[in-house]
């Protein structure tokens, strides 16, 4: 079955009641029968539950994986992998990894006895050199945040496999609608479902999808159960609702973003546009090979440095001034301000999450904001 069809039918009619939309099971505890066998699959909601299971089986099918686990946030999903490592393990992170993971590496990993190496993943030679020392996990993120760098997934995954390292791909920007890392050999994908999967700026969640239901899956499921980072039933239900329109939304996000990127390229106040859909983007050919469209995220640099960037953000009227991404409304932010102290975002960089408005309205808003 094709992706769009799987997404729309992510939640089938409830067999118990015939309800076309799925129920939300808020119960925290589940009964046993007179033989003390569990009636359902779980006994206590920290293990998961019926609403989680519905979402997990839908997400596993959408990513082409064997199983998924849903978490309270994208960060808790990523950190659960780190919690499954041994003290003394080493991981390799991209130089522009999501800000939260860079901060986690700085503030927590050393304490847990896990060492980190940081690599420019757009250069596979650097990754090959980093893999000369033993590594347990290679984390990949493409397109990346906030510079939209593109990593050759098949190439990076092959290098990691040869060195015996697991690959984790943060697929939040592309979503499985546009890019399927498990088909390219990755071991695990991560999504912040707070972004495109939820899609409406009203739910926080994360998900890991595994190529195999193996010992690693069991360890991470155990970590979620015992350490408690499981998603809530209501957030799982909201993500399930979002997923049903994901394919359609990603198509429109991508078409709108391409139109905005082309207009920004022509703008006299714009020094550079970072969008993998532009032929001038250094990762365009790789992105065209591994993505079915280029997504809704982009950033651009203003002429006139930090002040010009801040002035453009503050003058936006239709774009909402807020961080985060992947929602129906378009968002604009000065990335260095959002990341705060220690940010590596260039001072003249403005990041856009392109929503589902008409592209001409978005282009007109940016034009007036930049003038
Ligand atoms: C937002 C985000 C995360 C973290 O997810 P939360 O749901 O905010 O915890 C991880 N990776 C990427 C690429 C993100 O955009």
CSV table of C-alpha atoms and ligand atoms in Angstrom, one decimal:
chain,number,residue,atom,x,y,z
A,1,UNK,CA,0.0,0.0,0.0
A,2,UNK,CA,1.2,3.5,-0.7
A,3,UNK,CA,2.3,6.0,2.0
A,4,UNK,CA,-0.7,8.3,1.6
A,5,UNK,CA,-3.2,5.4,2.0
A,6,UNK,CA,-1.4,4.0,5.1
A,7,UNK,CA,-1.4,7.5,6.6
A,8,UNK,CA,-5.1,8.1,6.1
A,9,UNK,CA,-5.9,4.7,7.5
A,10,UNK,CA,-3.5,5.0,10.4
A,11,UNK,CA,-6.5,4.6,12.7
A,12,UNK,CA,-9.2,2.1,11.6
A,13,UNK,CA,-12.7,2.1,13.0
A,14,UNK,CA,-12.8,1.0,16.6
A,15,UNK,CA,-13.8,-2.7,16.5
A,16,UNK,CA,-15.5,-2.5,19.9
A,17,UNK,CA,-17.9,0.3,19.1
A,18,UNK,CA,-17.7,1.0,15.4
A,19,UNK,CA,-16.6,4.5,16.0
A,20,UNK,CA,-14.8,5.8,12.9
A,21,UNK,CA,-12.4,7.9,14.9
A,22,UNK,CA,-10.3,6.1,17.5
A,23,UNK,CA,-11.1,6.3,21.2
A,24,UNK,CA,-8.6,7.8,23.8
A,25,UNK,CA,-7.9,5.4,26.6
A,26,UNK,CA,-6.9,7.5,29.6
A,27,UNK,CA,-6.8,4.6,32.0
A,28,UNK,CA,-3.6,4.3,34.0
A,29,UNK,CA,-4.2,0.7,35.1
A,30,UNK,CA,-5.7,-2.4,33.4
A,31,UNK,CA,-7.5,-5.4,34.7
A,32,UNK,CA,-6.7,-9.1,35.1
A,33,UNK,CA,-9.2,-11.9,34.6
A,34,UNK,CA,-10.1,-14.5,37.3
A,35,UNK,CA,-6.9,-16.5,36.3
A,36,UNK,CA,-5.0,-13.3,36.9
A,37,UNK,CA,-4.0,-13.1,33.2
A,38,UNK,CA,-4.0,-9.5,31.7
A,39,UNK,CA,-7.1,-8.8,29.7
A,40,UNK,CA,-5.2,-6.5,27.4
A,41,UNK,CA,-1.5,-6.0,26.5
A,42,UNK,CA,-0.3,-3.9,29.4
A,43,UNK,CA,-1.0,-3.6,33.1
A,44,UNK,CA,0.1,-0.1,33.8
A,45,UNK,CA,0.2,3.0,31.6
A,46,UNK,CA,3.9,3.7,32.0
A,47,UNK,CA,4.4,0.6,29.8
A,48,UNK,CA,2.2,2.1,27.1
A,49,UNK,CA,-1.4,1.3,26.4
A,50,UNK,CA,-4.0,0.9,23.7
A,51,UNK,CA,-3.8,4.5,22.3
A,52,UNK,CA,0.0,4.3,22.3
A,53,UNK,CA,-0.2,1.0,20.5
A,54,UNK,CA,-2.4,2.4,17.7
A,55,UNK,CA,0.0,5.2,17.1
A,56,UNK,CA,3.1,3.0,17.3
A,57,UNK,CA,1.8,0.5,14.8
A,58,UNK,CA,0.8,3.3,12.4
A,59,UNK,CA,4.2,5.0,12.7
A,60,UNK,CA,6.1,1.7,12.2
A,61,UNK,CA,4.3,1.1,9.0
A,62,UNK,CA,4.8,4.7,7.8
A,63,UNK,CA,8.6,4.5,8.5
A,64,UNK,CA,8.9,1.0,7.1
A,65,UNK,CA,10.2,-0.3,10.4
A,66,UNK,CA,9.5,-3.4,12.6
A,67,UNK,CA,8.3,-1.4,15.7
A,68,UNK,CA,8.0,2.1,17.1
A,69,UNK,CA,8.0,3.5,20.6
A,70,UNK,CA,6.4,6.8,21.5
A,71,UNK,CA,7.8,9.2,24.1
A,72,UNK,CA,6.9,12.4,25.9
A,73,UNK,CA,9.1,14.5,23.6
A,74,UNK,CA,11.6,14.3,20.8
A,75,UNK,CA,14.4,14.9,23.4
A,76,UNK,CA,13.2,12.1,25.6
A,77,UNK,CA,13.1,9.7,22.6
A,78,UNK,CA,16.7,10.6,21.7
A,79,UNK,CA,17.9,10.5,25.3
A,80,UNK,CA,16.4,7.0,25.8
A,81,UNK,CA,19.0,5.7,23.2
A,82,UNK,CA,21.8,7.3,25.2
A,83,UNK,CA,20.3,5.7,28.4
A,84,UNK,CA,20.7,2.3,26.7
A,85,UNK,CA,24.5,2.7,26.2
A,86,UNK,CA,27.2,1.6,28.5
A,87,UNK,CA,29.6,3.9,30.4
A,88,UNK,CA,32.7,4.1,28.2
A,89,UNK,CA,30.8,4.1,24.9
A,90,UNK,CA,31.5,6.8,22.3
A,91,UNK,CA,28.9,8.5,20.0
A,92,UNK,CA,29.4,10.7,17.0
A,93,UNK,CA,27.2,13.7,16.6
A,94,UNK,CA,26.8,16.0,13.6
A,95,UNK,CA,28.4,19.5,14.1
A,96,UNK,CA,25.0,21.1,13.6
A,97,UNK,CA,22.9,18.5,15.6
A,98,UNK,CA,19.6,19.8,17.0
A,99,UNK,CA,20.5,22.3,19.8
A,100,UNK,CA,19.0,20.1,22.5
A,101,UNK,CA,21.2,17.1,21.6
A,102,UNK,CA,24.3,19.3,21.6
A,103,UNK,CA,23.4,20.7,25.0
A,104,UNK,CA,22.7,17.2,26.3
A,105,UNK,CA,26.1,16.1,25.1
A,106,UNK,CA,27.7,19.0,26.9
A,107,UNK,CA,25.8,18.9,30.1
A,108,UNK,CA,25.1,15.2,30.7
A,109,UNK,CA,27.0,12.7,28.6
A,110,UNK,CA,30.4,13.2,30.1
A,111,UNK,CA,28.8,12.6,33.6
A,112,UNK,CA,27.4,9.3,32.3
A,113,UNK,CA,30.8,8.3,31.0
A,114,UNK,CA,29.9,8.6,27.3
A,115,UNK,CA,32.3,10.5,25.1
A,116,UNK,CA,31.2,12.5,22.1
A,117,UNK,CA,32.9,13.4,18.8
A,118,UNK,CA,31.5,16.1,16.6
A,119,UNK,CA,31.8,15.7,12.8
A,120,UNK,CA,30.7,17.6,9.7
A,121,UNK,CA,28.6,14.9,8.2
A,122,UNK,CA,28.3,16.6,4.9
A,123,UNK,CA,32.0,15.5,4.5
A,124,UNK,CA,32.0,11.7,4.5
A,125,UNK,CA,35.8,11.8,4.7
A,126,UNK,CA,35.6,13.4,8.2
A,127,UNK,CA,33.1,10.7,9.3
A,128,UNK,CA,35.4,7.9,8.0
A,129,UNK,CA,38.3,9.4,10.0
A,130,UNK,CA,36.1,9.7,13.2
A,131,UNK,CA,35.2,6.0,12.8
A,132,UNK,CA,38.8,4.9,13.0
A,133,UNK,CA,38.2,4.9,16.8
A,134,UNK,CA,35.4,2.6,18.1
A,135,UNK,CA,32.0,4.3,18.2
A,136,UNK,CA,28.7,2.8,19.3
A,137,UNK,CA,26.3,5.2,17.6
A,138,UNK,CA,26.5,7.6,14.7
A,139,UNK,CA,23.7,10.2,14.8
A,140,UNK,CA,22.7,11.8,11.5
A,141,UNK,CA,20.3,14.6,10.8
A,142,UNK,CA,19.3,15.7,7.4
A,143,UNK,CA,18.3,18.3,6.3
A,144,UNK,CA,19.9,19.8,9.4
A,145,UNK,CA,19.0,22.7,11.7
A,146,UNK,CA,19.3,25.6,11.1
A,147,UNK,CA,21.6,25.6,8.0
A,148,UNK,CA,19.7,22.9,6.1
A,149,UNK,CA,22.9,20.9,5.4
A,150,UNK,CA,22.3,17.7,3.6
A,151,UNK,CA,24.0,14.4,4.5
A,152,UNK,CA,24.3,11.5,2.1
A,153,UNK,CA,22.4,9.0,4.2
A,154,UNK,CA,23.3,5.8,2.2
A,155,UNK,CA,27.0,6.8,2.2
A,156,UNK,CA,27.1,7.7,5.9
A,157,UNK,CA,25.2,4.6,6.9
A,158,UNK,CA,27.5,2.3,4.9
A,159,UNK,CA,30.6,3.8,6.7
A,160,UNK,CA,28.9,3.3,10.1
A,161,UNK,CA,28.0,-0.3,9.3
A,162,UNK,CA,31.5,-1.1,8.2
A,163,UNK,CA,32.8,0.3,11.5
A,164,UNK,CA,30.2,-1.7,13.5
A,165,UNK,CA,28.3,1.4,14.8
A,166,UNK,CA,24.5,1.8,15.0
A,167,UNK,CA,22.9,4.6,13.0
A,168,UNK,CA,20.3,6.9,14.4
A,169,UNK,CA,18.7,9.3,11.9
A,170,UNK,CA,16.8,12.4,13.2
A,171,UNK,CA,14.2,12.6,10.4
A,172,UNK,CA,12.1,15.4,12.0
A,173,UNK,CA,12.6,17.9,9.2
A,174,UNK,CA,11.8,15.5,6.3
A,175,UNK,CA,9.3,13.1,8.0
A,176,UNK,CA,8.8,9.6,6.5
A,177,UNK,CA,6.5,11.3,3.9
A,178,UNK,CA,9.6,12.7,2.2
A,179,UNK,CA,12.5,10.5,3.3
A,180,UNK,CA,12.8,6.9,4.6
A,181,UNK,CA,16.1,6.3,6.3
A,182,UNK,CA,15.3,2.7,7.3
A,183,UNK,CA,15.0,1.8,3.6
A,184,UNK,CA,18.5,3.2,3.2
A,185,UNK,CA,19.9,0.9,6.0
A,186,UNK,CA,19.5,3.0,9.1
A,187,UNK,CA,18.9,1.2,12.4
A,188,UNK,CA,16.7,3.7,14.1
A,189,UNK,CA,14.8,6.9,13.1
A,190,UNK,CA,13.8,9.7,15.5
A,191,UNK,CA,10.9,12.1,15.0
A,192,UNK,CA,10.0,15.0,17.2
A,193,UNK,CA,6.2,14.5,16.7
A,194,UNK,CA,5.9,18.0,18.2
A,195,UNK,CA,6.6,19.1,14.7
A,196,UNK,CA,5.2,17.8,11.4
A,197,UNK,CA,3.6,14.6,12.7
A,198,UNK,CA,1.4,16.6,15.2
A,199,UNK,CA,1.4,19.5,12.8
A,200,UNK,CA,-0.8,21.9,14.7
A,201,UNK,CA,1.5,23.4,17.4
A,202,UNK,CA,-0.6,21.8,20.1
A,203,UNK,CA,1.1,18.5,21.1
A,204,UNK,CA,4.5,17.4,22.4
A,205,UNK,CA,5.9,14.0,21.6
A,206,UNK,CA,8.7,11.9,20.1
A,207,UNK,CA,9.0,8.6,18.4
A,208,UNK,CA,11.7,6.1,17.7
A,209,UNK,CA,11.2,3.5,14.9
A,210,UNK,CA,13.4,0.5,14.7
A,211,UNK,CA,14.5,-1.5,11.7
A,212,UNK,CA,14.4,-4.7,13.9
A,213,UNK,CA,12.6,-5.7,17.0
A,214,UNK,CA,15.8,-6.9,18.6
A,215,UNK,CA,17.6,-6.7,22.0
A,216,UNK,CA,18.3,-2.9,21.4
A,217,UNK,CA,14.6,-2.3,21.0
A,218,UNK,CA,13.9,-4.3,24.2
A,219,UNK,CA,16.5,-2.3,26.2
A,220,UNK,CA,15.0,1.0,25.0
A,221,UNK,CA,11.5,-0.1,25.7
A,222,UNK,CA,12.7,-1.1,29.2
A,223,UNK,CA,14.3,2.3,29.7
A,224,UNK,CA,11.1,4.0,28.7
A,225,UNK,CA,9.0,1.8,31.1
A,226,UNK,CA,11.3,2.2,34.1
A,227,UNK,CA,12.6,5.7,33.6
A,228,UNK,CA,9.1,7.0,32.7
A,229,UNK,CA,9.5,9.0,29.5
A,230,UNK,CA,6.4,7.5,27.8
A,231,UNK,CA,3.9,9.7,25.9
A,232,UNK,CA,0.5,10.5,27.4
A,233,UNK,CA,-2.6,8.9,25.8
A,234,UNK,CA,-4.0,12.3,24.8
A,235,UNK,CA,-0.8,13.4,23.1
A,236,UNK,CA,-0.6,10.0,21.3
A,237,UNK,CA,-4.2,10.5,20.1
A,238,UNK,CA,-3.4,14.0,18.8
A,239,UNK,CA,-0.3,12.8,16.9
A,240,UNK,CA,-2.4,10.0,15.4
A,241,UNK,CA,-4.9,12.6,14.2
A,242,UNK,CA,-2.1,14.7,12.7
A,243,UNK,CA,-0.5,11.7,10.9
A,244,UNK,CA,-3.7,11.1,8.9
A,245,UNK,CA,-3.1,14.3,6.9
A,246,UNK,CA,0.7,14.2,6.9
A,247,UNK,CA,1.3,13.3,3.3
A,248,UNK,CA,-1.0,16.1,2.0
A,249,UNK,CA,0.6,18.6,4.4
A,250,UNK,CA,4.2,17.8,3.5
A,251,UNK,CA,3.3,18.2,-0.2
A,252,UNK,CA,2.0,21.7,0.4
A,253,UNK,CA,4.7,22.7,2.9
A,254,UNK,CA,7.3,21.7,0.2
A,255,UNK,CA,5.6,23.5,-2.7
A,256,UNK,CA,5.1,26.7,-0.6
A,257,UNK,CA,8.7,26.6,0.6
A,258,UNK,CA,10.1,26.2,-2.9
A,259,UNK,CA,8.1,29.3,-4.0
A,260,UNK,CA,9.3,31.3,-1.0
A,261,UNK,CA,12.9,30.2,-1.4
A,262,UNK,CA,12.9,31.2,-5.1
A,263,UNK,CA,11.4,34.6,-4.2
A,264,UNK,CA,14.0,35.2,-1.5
A,265,UNK,CA,16.9,34.4,-3.9
A,266,UNK,CA,15.7,37.4,-6.0
A,267,UNK,CA,15.4,39.7,-3.0
A,268,UNK,CA,18.0,42.6,-2.9
A,269,UNK,CA,18.2,42.4,1.0
A,270,UNK,CA,18.9,38.7,1.1
A,271,UNK,CA,22.6,37.5,1.0
A,272,UNK,CA,22.0,33.8,0.9
A,273,UNK,CA,19.1,31.3,1.0
A,274,UNK,CA,19.6,27.8,2.6
A,275,UNK,CA,17.0,25.5,1.0
A,276,UNK,CA,17.9,22.0,-0.4
A,277,UNK,CA,15.3,22.4,-3.2
A,278,UNK,CA,17.4,25.2,-4.8
A,279,UNK,CA,19.8,23.9,-7.5
A,280,UNK,CA,22.4,26.3,-6.0
A,281,UNK,CA,22.3,24.4,-2.6
A,282,UNK,CA,25.5,22.3,-2.2
A,283,UNK,CA,23.4,19.3,-1.1
A,284,UNK,CA,20.7,19.6,-3.8
A,285,UNK,CA,21.8,16.5,-5.8
A,286,UNK,CA,21.9,14.3,-2.7
A,287,UNK,CA,18.7,15.7,-1.4
A,288,UNK,CA,17.0,15.1,-4.8
A,289,UNK,CA,18.2,11.4,-4.6
A,290,UNK,CA,17.1,10.6,-1.1
A,291,UNK,CA,14.0,12.9,-0.6
A,292,UNK,CA,10.7,12.9,-2.6
A,293,UNK,CA,10.3,16.7,-2.0
A,294,UNK,CA,12.5,19.2,-0.1
A,295,UNK,CA,10.3,20.0,2.9
A,296,UNK,CA,9.0,23.2,4.5
A,297,UNK,CA,12.1,24.4,6.4
A,298,UNK,CA,14.6,27.0,5.2
A,299,UNK,CA,16.8,29.7,6.5
A,300,UNK,CA,18.3,32.9,4.9
A,301,UNK,CA,21.0,35.4,5.7
A,302,UNK,CA,20.2,39.1,5.5
A,303,UNK,CA,22.5,41.7,4.0
A,304,UNK,CA,23.3,44.1,6.9
A,305,UNK,CA,24.1,41.5,9.5
A,306,UNK,CA,22.4,40.8,12.8
A,307,UNK,CA,20.5,44.1,13.0
A,308,UNK,CA,18.9,43.6,9.6
A,309,UNK,CA,17.9,40.0,10.5
A,310,UNK,CA,16.3,41.1,13.8
A,311,UNK,CA,14.5,44.0,12.1
A,312,UNK,CA,13.1,41.6,9.4
A,313,UNK,CA,11.8,39.2,12.1
A,314,UNK,CA,10.3,42.0,14.2
A,315,UNK,CA,8.5,43.5,11.1
A,316,UNK,CA,6.8,40.3,10.1
A,317,UNK,CA,3.0,40.5,10.2
A,318,UNK,CA,1.7,37.2,8.8
A,319,UNK,CA,4.6,35.0,9.8
A,320,UNK,CA,4.3,34.2,13.6
A,321,UNK,CA,7.4,35.2,15.6
A,322,UNK,CA,8.1,31.9,17.4
A,323,UNK,CA,10.5,29.0,17.5
A,324,UNK,CA,9.6,25.4,16.6
A,325,UNK,CA,8.4,24.2,13.2
A,326,UNK,CA,6.2,21.9,11.2
A,327,UNK,CA,2.8,23.5,11.9
A,328,UNK,CA,0.1,24.8,9.7
A,329,UNK,CA,1.0,28.5,10.4
A,330,UNK,CA,4.3,29.9,9.1
A,331,UNK,CA,6.9,30.7,11.8
A,332,UNK,CA,9.8,33.1,11.7
A,333,UNK,CA,12.7,33.3,14.2
A,334,UNK,CA,16.1,34.9,14.7
A,335,UNK,CA,17.7,31.5,15.4
A,336,UNK,CA,20.6,32.8,17.5
A,337,UNK,CA,18.1,34.6,19.9
A,338,UNK,CA,16.1,31.4,20.2
A,339,UNK,CA,19.1,29.2,21.0
A,340,UNK,CA,20.5,31.8,23.4
A,341,UNK,CA,24.0,31.7,25.0
A,342,UNK,CA,26.3,29.2,23.2
A,343,UNK,CA,24.4,29.3,19.9
A,344,UNK,CA,26.4,28.5,16.8
A,345,UNK,CA,23.8,30.0,14.5
A,346,UNK,CA,25.2,32.9,12.3
A,347,UNK,CA,24.0,36.2,13.7
A,348,UNK,CA,22.4,37.3,10.4
A,349,UNK,CA,20.4,34.1,10.0
A,350,UNK,CA,16.6,34.0,9.9
A,351,UNK,CA,14.9,30.6,10.1
A,352,UNK,CA,11.5,30.0,8.5
A,353,UNK,CA,9.0,27.2,9.0
A,354,UNK,CA,6.8,27.5,5.9
A,355,UNK,CA,3.1,26.7,6.7
A,356,UNK,CA,0.1,26.1,4.6
A,357,UNK,CA,-1.0,29.7,3.8
A,358,UNK,CA,-1.0,30.9,0.1
A,359,UNK,CA,2.7,31.3,-0.9
A,360,UNK,CA,2.0,34.8,-2.5
A,361,UNK,CA,0.8,36.1,1.0
A,362,UNK,CA,4.0,34.7,2.6
A,363,UNK,CA,6.3,36.2,-0.1
A,364,UNK,CA,4.5,39.6,0.3
A,365,UNK,CA,4.9,39.5,4.1
A,366,UNK,CA,8.7,38.8,3.8
A,367,UNK,CA,9.1,41.4,1.2
A,368,UNK,CA,7.5,44.1,3.4
A,369,UNK,CA,9.5,42.9,6.5
A,370,UNK,CA,12.8,43.1,4.6
A,371,UNK,CA,12.2,46.6,3.2
B,1,LIG,C1,12.4,19.9,18.0
B,1,LIG,C2,13.4,18.9,17.6
B,1,LIG,C3,13.9,17.9,18.4
B,1,LIG,C4,13.4,17.8,19.8
B,1,LIG,O1,12.1,17.5,20.0
B,1,LIG,P1,11.1,18.0,21.2
B,1,LIG,O2,9.8,17.4,20.8
B,1,LIG,O3,11.2,19.5,21.2
B,1,LIG,O4,11.7,17.4,22.4
B,1,LIG,C5,14.8,17.1,17.9
B,1,LIG,N1,15.3,17.1,16.7
B,1,LIG,C6,14.9,18.1,15.8
B,1,LIG,C7,15.4,18.2,14.4
B,1,LIG,C8,13.9,19.0,16.2
B,1,LIG,O5,13.5,20.0,15.4
